[in-house]
mmCIF file of C-alpha atoms and ligand atoms in Angstrom:
data_model
loop_
_atom_site.group_PDB
_atom_site.id
_atom_site.type_symbol
_atom_site.label_atom_id
_atom_site.label_comp_id
_atom_site.label_asym_id
_atom_site.label_seq_id
_atom_site.Cartn_x
_atom_site.Cartn_y
_atom_site.Cartn_z
ATOM 1 C CA MET J 10 35.116 -14.508 3.572
ATOM 2 C CA ASP J 11 35.727 -11.239 1.359
ATOM 3 C CA GLU J 12 32.930 -10.824 -0.396
ATOM 4 C CA LEU J 13 30.474 -11.689 2.348
ATOM 5 C CA VAL J 14 32.693 -8.846 3.860
ATOM 6 C CA ALA J 15 32.024 -6.826 1.345
ATOM 7 C CA ALA J 16 28.434 -7.182 1.238
ATOM 8 C CA ALA J 17 28.246 -6.770 4.646
ATOM 9 C CA ARG J 18 30.104 -2.833 3.970
ATOM 10 C CA ARG J 19 26.774 -2.510 1.654
ATOM 11 C CA VAL J 20 24.205 -3.361 4.724
ATOM 12 C CA PRO J 21 24.169 0.625 5.444
ATOM 13 C CA SER J 22 23.146 1.382 1.748
ATOM 14 C CA LEU J 23 20.420 -2.119 1.744
ATOM 15 C CA PHE J 24 17.164 0.768 2.541
ATOM 16 C CA ASP J 25 18.604 3.465 0.792
ATOM 17 C CA LEU J 26 16.234 4.925 -2.262
ATOM 18 C CA HIS J 27 18.064 8.025 -3.165
ATOM 19 C CA GLY J 28 17.349 8.466 -7.261
ATOM 20 C CA LYS J 29 14.376 5.552 -7.164
ATOM 21 C CA THR J 30 10.977 6.730 -8.458
ATOM 22 C CA ALA J 31 8.133 5.760 -6.312
ATOM 23 C CA ILE J 32 4.291 6.272 -7.205
ATOM 24 C CA VAL J 33 1.872 6.074 -3.665
ATOM 25 C CA THR J 34 -2.222 5.458 -4.647
ATOM 26 C CA GLY J 35 -3.820 6.349 -1.835
ATOM 27 C CA ALA J 36 -0.899 9.116 -1.030
ATOM 28 C CA THR J 37 -3.396 11.396 1.003
ATOM 29 C CA GLY J 38 -4.835 8.922 3.372
ATOM 30 C CA GLY J 39 -3.673 8.203 6.460
ATOM 31 C CA LEU J 40 -1.169 5.694 6.198
ATOM 32 C CA GLY J 41 -1.138 6.684 2.136
ATOM 33 C CA GLN J 42 0.169 10.206 3.746
ATOM 34 C CA GLY J 43 2.843 7.923 6.145
ATOM 35 C CA ILE J 44 4.276 5.858 3.401
ATOM 36 C CA SER J 45 4.639 8.924 1.003
ATOM 37 C CA LEU J 46 6.810 10.890 3.853
ATOM 38 C CA ALA J 47 8.335 7.359 5.262
ATOM 39 C CA LEU J 48 9.408 6.612 1.599
ATOM 40 C CA ALA J 49 10.666 10.556 0.326
ATOM 41 C CA ALA J 50 13.039 10.067 3.926
ATOM 42 C CA ALA J 51 14.551 7.459 2.605
ATOM 43 C CA GLY J 52 15.063 9.226 -0.437
ATOM 44 C CA ALA J 53 12.348 8.408 -3.139
ATOM 45 C CA ASN J 54 10.868 10.754 -5.631
ATOM 46 C CA LEU J 55 7.095 10.378 -5.980
ATOM 47 C CA ALA J 56 4.205 10.652 -7.579
ATOM 48 C CA LEU J 57 1.111 11.055 -5.769
ATOM 49 C CA VAL J 58 -2.033 9.489 -6.628
ATOM 50 C CA ASP J 59 -5.384 10.194 -5.364
ATOM 51 C CA LEU J 60 -9.326 11.264 -5.554
ATOM 52 C CA ALA J 61 -8.486 14.911 -5.598
ATOM 53 C CA GLU J 62 -6.800 16.958 -6.721
ATOM 54 C CA GLU J 63 -6.304 19.799 -3.937
ATOM 55 C CA ARG J 64 -5.719 17.324 -1.180
ATOM 56 C CA LEU J 65 -2.768 16.242 -3.551
ATOM 57 C CA ARG J 66 -0.840 19.552 -4.079
ATOM 58 C CA PRO J 67 -0.430 20.141 -0.263
ATOM 59 C CA LEU J 68 1.073 17.118 0.563
ATOM 60 C CA ALA J 69 2.653 16.955 -3.136
ATOM 61 C CA GLU J 70 4.919 20.588 -1.691
ATOM 62 C CA SER J 71 5.635 20.095 1.353
ATOM 63 C CA ILE J 72 6.911 16.764 1.024
ATOM 64 C CA THR J 73 9.389 18.164 -1.494
ATOM 65 C CA THR J 74 10.159 20.850 1.221
ATOM 66 C CA GLU J 75 10.649 18.488 4.019
ATOM 67 C CA PHE J 76 12.652 15.788 2.022
ATOM 68 C CA GLY J 77 14.458 17.834 -0.998
ATOM 69 C CA VAL J 78 12.698 14.995 -3.047
ATOM 70 C CA THR J 79 10.535 15.742 -6.536
ATOM 71 C CA SER J 80 7.154 15.189 -5.575
ATOM 72 C CA GLU J 81 4.245 15.419 -8.160
ATOM 73 C CA GLY J 82 0.055 14.835 -7.673
ATOM 74 C CA PHE J 83 -2.048 13.034 -9.644
ATOM 75 C CA ALA J 84 -5.349 13.052 -9.678
ATOM 76 C CA ALA J 85 -6.480 9.150 -10.763
ATOM 77 C CA ASN J 86 -9.029 6.914 -9.682
ATOM 78 C CA VAL J 87 -7.355 3.662 -9.218
ATOM 79 C CA ALA J 88 -10.343 1.442 -10.716
ATOM 80 C CA ASP J 89 -10.494 3.822 -13.787
ATOM 81 C CA GLU J 90 -7.612 1.337 -16.317
ATOM 82 C CA ALA J 91 -7.657 4.948 -18.819
ATOM 83 C CA GLU J 92 -6.337 7.149 -15.892
ATOM 84 C CA ILE J 93 -4.004 4.832 -14.273
ATOM 85 C CA SER J 94 -2.593 4.207 -18.015
ATOM 86 C CA ALA J 95 -2.476 7.775 -18.354
ATOM 87 C CA MET J 96 -0.544 8.341 -14.984
ATOM 88 C CA THR J 97 2.049 5.640 -15.305
ATOM 89 C CA ARG J 98 2.597 6.895 -18.971
ATOM 90 C CA ARG J 99 3.676 10.679 -17.628
ATOM 91 C CA VAL J 100 5.574 9.012 -14.383
ATOM 92 C CA ALA J 101 7.403 6.855 -16.284
ATOM 93 C CA GLU J 102 8.157 9.395 -19.113
ATOM 94 C CA LYS J 103 9.158 12.392 -16.936
ATOM 95 C CA HIS J 104 11.684 9.985 -14.855
ATOM 96 C CA GLY J 105 12.712 7.100 -17.322
ATOM 97 C CA VAL J 106 11.659 4.535 -14.430
ATOM 98 C CA ILE J 107 9.151 3.300 -12.404
ATOM 99 C CA ASP J 108 10.975 1.633 -9.511
ATOM 100 C CA ILE J 109 8.095 1.416 -7.270
ATOM 101 C CA LEU J 110 5.159 1.227 -6.886
ATOM 102 C CA VAL J 111 2.537 0.804 -2.919
ATOM 103 C CA ASN J 112 -0.745 0.061 -3.740
ATOM 104 C CA CYS J 113 -2.522 2.124 -0.754
ATOM 105 C CA ALA J 114 -6.129 3.509 -2.157
ATOM 106 C CA GLY J 115 -8.701 1.637 -0.251
ATOM 107 C CA VAL J 116 -12.359 1.695 1.421
ATOM 108 C CA ALA J 117 -13.902 0.290 3.795
ATOM 109 C CA VAL J 118 -17.534 -1.325 2.765
ATOM 110 C CA LEU J 119 -18.604 -2.944 5.512
ATOM 111 C CA GLY J 120 -21.869 -3.567 6.774
ATOM 112 C CA PRO J 121 -24.669 -7.023 7.206
ATOM 113 C CA ALA J 122 -24.753 -9.423 4.114
ATOM 114 C CA LEU J 123 -28.001 -9.658 4.165
ATOM 115 C CA ASP J 124 -28.735 -5.755 3.121
ATOM 116 C CA MET J 125 -25.829 -5.545 0.954
ATOM 117 C CA PRO J 126 -26.374 -3.940 -2.397
ATOM 118 C CA ILE J 127 -24.774 -5.431 -5.222
ATOM 119 C CA GLU J 128 -22.859 -2.191 -5.829
ATOM 120 C CA GLU J 129 -22.165 -1.389 -2.259
ATOM 121 C CA TRP J 130 -20.259 -5.355 -2.132
ATOM 122 C CA ARG J 131 -19.070 -4.420 -6.054
ATOM 123 C CA ARG J 132 -17.884 -0.508 -5.270
ATOM 124 C CA GLY J 133 -15.095 -2.628 -2.451
ATOM 125 C CA MET J 134 -14.237 -4.825 -4.653
ATOM 126 C CA ARG J 135 -13.627 -2.683 -7.774
ATOM 127 C CA ILE J 136 -11.034 -0.122 -5.323
ATOM 128 C CA ASN J 137 -9.476 -2.595 -3.034
ATOM 129 C CA LEU J 138 -9.152 -5.168 -5.817
ATOM 130 C CA GLU J 139 -10.053 -4.400 -8.864
ATOM 131 C CA GLY J 140 -7.870 -1.177 -8.249
ATOM 132 C CA THR J 141 -4.668 -2.926 -7.053
ATOM 133 C CA PHE J 142 -4.596 -4.805 -10.043
ATOM 134 C CA ILE J 143 -5.405 -1.960 -12.911
ATOM 135 C CA CYS J 144 -1.943 -0.840 -10.920
ATOM 136 C CA CYS J 145 -0.190 -3.264 -10.865
ATOM 137 C CA ARG J 146 -0.492 -4.413 -14.196
ATOM 138 C CA GLU J 147 -0.035 -0.232 -15.700
ATOM 139 C CA ALA J 148 3.257 -0.068 -13.073
ATOM 140 C CA GLY J 149 4.756 -3.302 -13.995
ATOM 141 C CA ARG J 150 4.039 -3.091 -17.746
ATOM 142 C CA VAL J 151 7.059 -0.766 -17.312
ATOM 143 C CA MET J 152 8.675 -2.755 -14.693
ATOM 144 C CA VAL J 153 8.822 -6.353 -16.341
ATOM 145 C CA SER J 154 10.365 -4.363 -19.472
ATOM 146 C CA GLN J 155 12.847 -2.408 -17.610
ATOM 147 C CA GLY J 156 13.731 -5.753 -15.536
ATOM 148 C CA TRP J 157 13.506 -5.174 -12.423
ATOM 149 C CA GLY J 158 10.493 -3.060 -9.657
ATOM 150 C CA LYS J 159 8.920 -3.765 -5.781
ATOM 151 C CA ILE J 160 5.548 -3.628 -5.366
ATOM 152 C CA VAL J 161 3.712 -3.524 -2.510
ATOM 153 C CA ASN J 162 0.200 -3.515 -1.979
ATOM 154 C CA ILE J 163 -1.458 -2.818 1.243
ATOM 155 C CA SER J 164 -3.841 -5.186 2.540
ATOM 156 C CA SER J 165 -5.555 -6.190 5.857
ATOM 157 C CA VAL J 166 -5.505 -9.069 8.564
ATOM 158 C CA ARG J 167 -9.291 -9.770 7.070
ATOM 159 C CA GLY J 168 -7.492 -10.428 3.919
ATOM 160 C CA SER J 169 -6.942 -13.871 6.271
ATOM 161 C CA GLN J 170 -9.569 -13.758 8.375
ATOM 162 C CA GLY J 171 -12.722 -12.924 8.376
ATOM 163 C CA ARG J 172 -15.855 -11.277 10.295
ATOM 164 C CA SER J 173 -18.765 -10.261 11.015
ATOM 165 C CA GLY J 174 -20.105 -7.278 8.592
ATOM 166 C CA TYR J 175 -16.940 -7.666 6.449
ATOM 167 C CA THR J 176 -17.975 -9.726 3.554
ATOM 168 C CA SER J 177 -17.608 -7.550 0.964
ATOM 169 C CA TYR J 178 -13.999 -5.872 2.502
ATOM 170 C CA ALA J 179 -12.237 -9.453 3.978
ATOM 171 C CA PRO J 180 -12.829 -11.360 -0.032
ATOM 172 C CA SER J 181 -11.240 -7.930 -1.502
ATOM 173 C CA LYS J 182 -8.178 -8.353 0.850
ATOM 174 C CA ALA J 183 -7.970 -11.679 -0.167
ATOM 175 C CA GLY J 184 -7.982 -11.253 -3.260
ATOM 176 C CA VAL J 185 -4.919 -8.434 -3.245
ATOM 177 C CA ASN J 186 -3.012 -11.598 -1.145
ATOM 178 C CA LEU J 187 -3.706 -14.120 -4.108
ATOM 179 C CA LEU J 188 -3.037 -11.503 -6.666
ATOM 180 C CA THR J 189 0.323 -10.261 -4.672
ATOM 181 C CA LYS J 190 1.325 -13.907 -4.934
ATOM 182 C CA SER J 191 0.248 -14.818 -8.073
ATOM 183 C CA LEU J 192 2.034 -11.814 -9.615
ATOM 184 C CA ALA J 193 5.712 -12.855 -7.772
ATOM 185 C CA CYS J 194 4.944 -15.708 -9.544
ATOM 186 C CA GLU J 195 4.773 -14.400 -12.731
ATOM 187 C CA TRP J 196 7.018 -11.724 -12.444
ATOM 188 C CA ALA J 197 10.253 -13.088 -10.554
ATOM 189 C CA SER J 198 11.981 -14.021 -13.558
ATOM 190 C CA HIS J 199 11.971 -10.552 -14.443
ATOM 191 C CA GLY J 200 12.512 -8.697 -11.371
ATOM 192 C CA VAL J 201 9.723 -7.719 -10.425
ATOM 193 C CA ASN J 202 9.158 -8.563 -6.717
ATOM 194 C CA VAL J 203 5.665 -8.131 -5.791
ATOM 195 C CA ASN J 204 4.921 -8.501 -2.020
ATOM 196 C CA ALA J 205 1.844 -7.210 0.212
ATOM 197 C CA ILE J 206 1.652 -5.595 3.941
ATOM 198 C CA ALA J 207 -1.367 -6.662 6.386
ATOM 199 C CA PRO J 208 -1.963 -3.982 9.066
ATOM 200 C CA ILE J 209 -4.554 -4.549 12.420
ATOM 201 C CA PHE J 210 -6.083 -1.112 13.048
ATOM 202 C CA ILE J 211 -4.732 2.090 12.691
ATOM 203 C CA ARG J 212 -7.124 4.911 13.635
ATOM 204 C CA THR J 213 -7.323 7.127 10.174
ATOM 205 C CA GLU J 214 -10.602 8.856 8.291
ATOM 206 C CA LEU J 215 -11.058 4.505 6.719
ATOM 207 C CA ASN J 216 -12.454 3.586 10.748
ATOM 208 C CA ALA J 217 -12.495 6.229 13.291
ATOM 209 C CA ALA J 218 -15.756 6.213 14.013
ATOM 210 C CA PHE J 219 -15.548 2.814 14.649
ATOM 211 C CA LEU J 220 -13.003 3.012 16.662
ATOM 212 C CA ASP J 221 -13.629 6.014 19.135
ATOM 213 C CA GLU J 222 -16.377 3.712 20.323
ATOM 214 C CA PRO J 223 -15.373 3.011 23.065
ATOM 215 C CA ASP J 224 -15.663 -0.852 24.482
ATOM 216 C CA THR J 225 -14.785 -1.500 20.593
ATOM 217 C CA ARG J 226 -11.421 -0.093 20.960
ATOM 218 C CA ARG J 227 -11.133 -1.480 24.608
ATOM 219 C CA ASP J 228 -11.795 -5.219 23.070
ATOM 220 C CA ILE J 229 -10.079 -4.671 19.775
ATOM 221 C CA ILE J 230 -6.300 -3.910 21.978
ATOM 222 C CA ALA J 231 -7.336 -6.129 24.241
ATOM 223 C CA ARG J 232 -6.751 -9.068 21.922
ATOM 224 C CA ILE J 233 -3.834 -7.535 20.322
ATOM 225 C CA PRO J 234 -0.814 -9.032 22.154
ATOM 226 C CA ILE J 235 1.855 -5.977 21.898
ATOM 227 C CA GLY J 236 -1.539 -4.597 23.803
ATOM 228 C CA ARG J 237 -2.345 -0.862 21.373
ATOM 229 C CA LEU J 238 -3.322 0.212 18.614
ATOM 230 C CA GLY J 239 -1.265 0.267 15.735
ATOM 231 C CA LYS J 240 0.714 3.834 14.682
ATOM 232 C CA VAL J 241 1.390 4.840 11.133
ATOM 233 C CA GLU J 242 5.132 4.972 11.872
ATOM 234 C CA ASP J 243 4.631 1.453 12.548
ATOM 235 C CA LEU J 244 4.632 0.701 8.990
ATOM 236 C CA PHE J 245 7.327 2.503 7.991
ATOM 237 C CA GLY J 246 10.077 -0.282 8.221
ATOM 238 C CA ALA J 247 7.970 -2.962 6.425
ATOM 239 C CA VAL J 248 7.725 -0.682 3.993
ATOM 240 C CA LEU J 249 11.373 0.844 3.496
ATOM 241 C CA TYR J 250 12.117 -3.443 3.854
ATOM 242 C CA LEU J 251 10.090 -4.444 0.520
ATOM 243 C CA ALA J 252 10.343 -1.462 -1.096
ATOM 244 C CA SER J 253 14.508 -1.433 -1.281
ATOM 245 C CA PRO J 254 17.359 -3.976 -2.640
ATOM 246 C CA ALA J 255 16.893 -5.441 1.437
ATOM 247 C CA SER J 256 14.144 -7.263 -0.140
ATOM 248 C CA ASP J 257 15.628 -8.630 -3.326
ATOM 249 C CA PHE J 258 14.990 -12.708 -2.419
ATOM 250 C CA VAL J 259 11.346 -12.213 -0.725
ATOM 251 C CA THR J 260 8.485 -12.008 -3.251
ATOM 252 C CA GLY J 261 4.792 -13.091 -2.784
ATOM 253 C CA ALA J 262 4.819 -12.529 0.891
ATOM 254 C CA VAL J 263 2.245 -11.333 3.168
ATOM 255 C CA LEU J 264 3.847 -9.230 6.066
ATOM 256 C CA TYR J 265 1.894 -8.591 8.733
ATOM 257 C CA VAL J 266 2.647 -5.686 10.771
ATOM 258 C CA ASP J 267 -0.645 -6.692 13.630
ATOM 259 C CA GLY J 268 1.472 -6.225 17.450
ATOM 260 C CA GLY J 269 0.576 -10.074 17.215
ATOM 261 C CA TRP J 270 -3.253 -10.483 16.193
ATOM 262 C CA THR J 271 -2.695 -13.488 13.580
ATOM 263 C CA ALA J 272 -0.518 -14.545 15.673
ATOM 264 C CA ALA J 273 -2.755 -15.217 19.030
HETATM 265 N N1 NAD P 268 -6.430 2.245 8.832
HETATM 266 C C1 NAD P 268 -6.245 0.913 8.861
HETATM 267 O O1 NAD P 268 -6.349 0.222 10.370
HETATM 268 C C2 NAD P 268 -6.177 -0.723 7.884
HETATM 269 C C3 NAD P 268 -5.815 -1.535 8.560
HETATM 270 C C4 NAD P 268 -5.957 -2.550 7.631
HETATM 271 C C5 NAD P 268 -5.642 -1.857 6.210
HETATM 272 N N2 NAD P 268 -5.686 -0.707 5.977
HETATM 273 C C6 NAD P 268 -5.635 -0.276 3.951
HETATM 274 O O2 NAD P 268 -5.022 0.915 3.930
HETATM 275 C C7 NAD P 268 -5.080 1.061 2.893
HETATM 276 C C8 NAD P 268 -4.969 2.967 3.417
HETATM 277 O O3 NAD P 268 -5.926 2.694 4.178
HETATM 278 P P1 NAD P 268 -6.397 4.012 5.431
HETATM 279 O O4 NAD P 268 -6.325 3.828 6.570
HETATM 280 O O5 NAD P 268 -5.492 5.425 4.929
HETATM 281 O O6 NAD P 268 -7.844 5.110 4.737
HETATM 282 P P2 NAD P 268 -7.801 6.282 4.388
HETATM 283 O O7 NAD P 268 -9.296 6.385 4.313
HETATM 284 O O8 NAD P 268 -7.103 7.565 5.541
HETATM 285 O O9 NAD P 268 -7.570 6.421 2.492
HETATM 286 C C9 NAD P 268 -8.157 5.871 1.312
HETATM 287 C C10 NAD P 268 -7.395 7.287 0.504
HETATM 288 O O10 NAD P 268 -7.475 6.241 -0.575
HETATM 289 C C11 NAD P 268 -7.986 7.159 -1.399
HETATM 290 N N3 NAD P 268 -9.016 6.626 -2.739
HETATM 291 C C12 NAD P 268 -10.354 5.725 -2.461
HETATM 292 N N4 NAD P 268 -10.640 5.441 -2.929
HETATM 293 C C13 NAD P 268 -9.033 5.561 -4.554
HETATM 294 C C14 NAD P 268 -9.959 5.601 -5.804
HETATM 295 N N5 NAD P 268 -10.866 4.530 -6.381
HETATM 296 N N6 NAD P 268 -8.956 5.650 -6.459
HETATM 297 C C15 NAD P 268 -8.207 6.404 -5.814
HETATM 298 N N7 NAD P 268 -7.737 7.256 -4.374
HETATM 299 C C16 NAD P 268 -9.078 6.206 -3.675
HETATM 300 C C17 NAD P 268 -8.817 8.305 -0.304
HETATM 301 O O11 NAD P 268 -8.855 9.349 -1.179
HETATM 302 C C18 NAD P 268 -7.718 8.085 0.315
HETATM 303 O O12 NAD P 268 -6.800 9.092 0.055
HETATM 304 C C19 NAD P 268 -6.657 0.906 2.251
HETATM 305 O O13 NAD P 268 -6.274 0.022 1.513
HETATM 306 C C20 NAD P 268 -7.578 -0.016 3.492
HETATM 307 O O14 NAD P 268 -8.101 -0.848 3.146
HETATM 308 C C21 NAD P 268 -6.106 0.463 6.825
#
């Protein structure tokens, strides 16, 4: 009982990330920005990774101003091994550790299979799946050697469901799900947890044109039991859970944040 009481007293600090170092890829995107803010609000120092330097700097500055954590932008392509290796090396040198990696960079390559050029199909796989693997491997080298770490891959409900026009996107996310589970098995004994979050539609640059079409939007909402699209804030709890000590015994999970879409 005493041990349990002592553990229960630690509950308020289960989601505390003060002093932790987190890398977020796709950090200037719709979901990446929100996830970065949530990690910073919980106390994590941030390395923000995205393609364009000019979008990273203002984000890094405003996060530091708002939350008092250190925040630095790294212009890098997640599918480029050399750039990601250099970025993780710099983060590890500066902070001494890499505690958290959130893989949020992604593209939605959509369109009919009959007209899909192979280069376009590969672009989706390269950024969503290969890029996630490269970032996991590079941060994983540091995490495995330090003996702890939390990786959160942003998948999609499409990782377990097909849809017309999704012959690149859906397989790339299915790959992310099984990459997550395989790395979870490989690194569990090294103290590294690897999990994924699978959101339903949240309006961002990735899908604004599609979701702003009134009939499409109405049909999608009608299929979501909670009766609305997702909001970026809906991901905060899931990300903090999987990035923090609250989830120490959880690995290889795909957590659906989808308003009940996959339950229906
Ligand atoms: N928005 C949704 O409804 C939704 C639903 C399920 C899953 N997702 C997933 O969430 C992730 C983020 O989506 P979003 O809605 O924020 O999209 P977004 O387009 O707003 O942001 C994606 C970000 O990734 C960056 N990026 C793209 N290619 C990159 C590369 N090669 N290297 C580094 N950065 C790169 C972009 O510059 C952009 O900032 C994606 O993986 C997406 O598949 C989104």
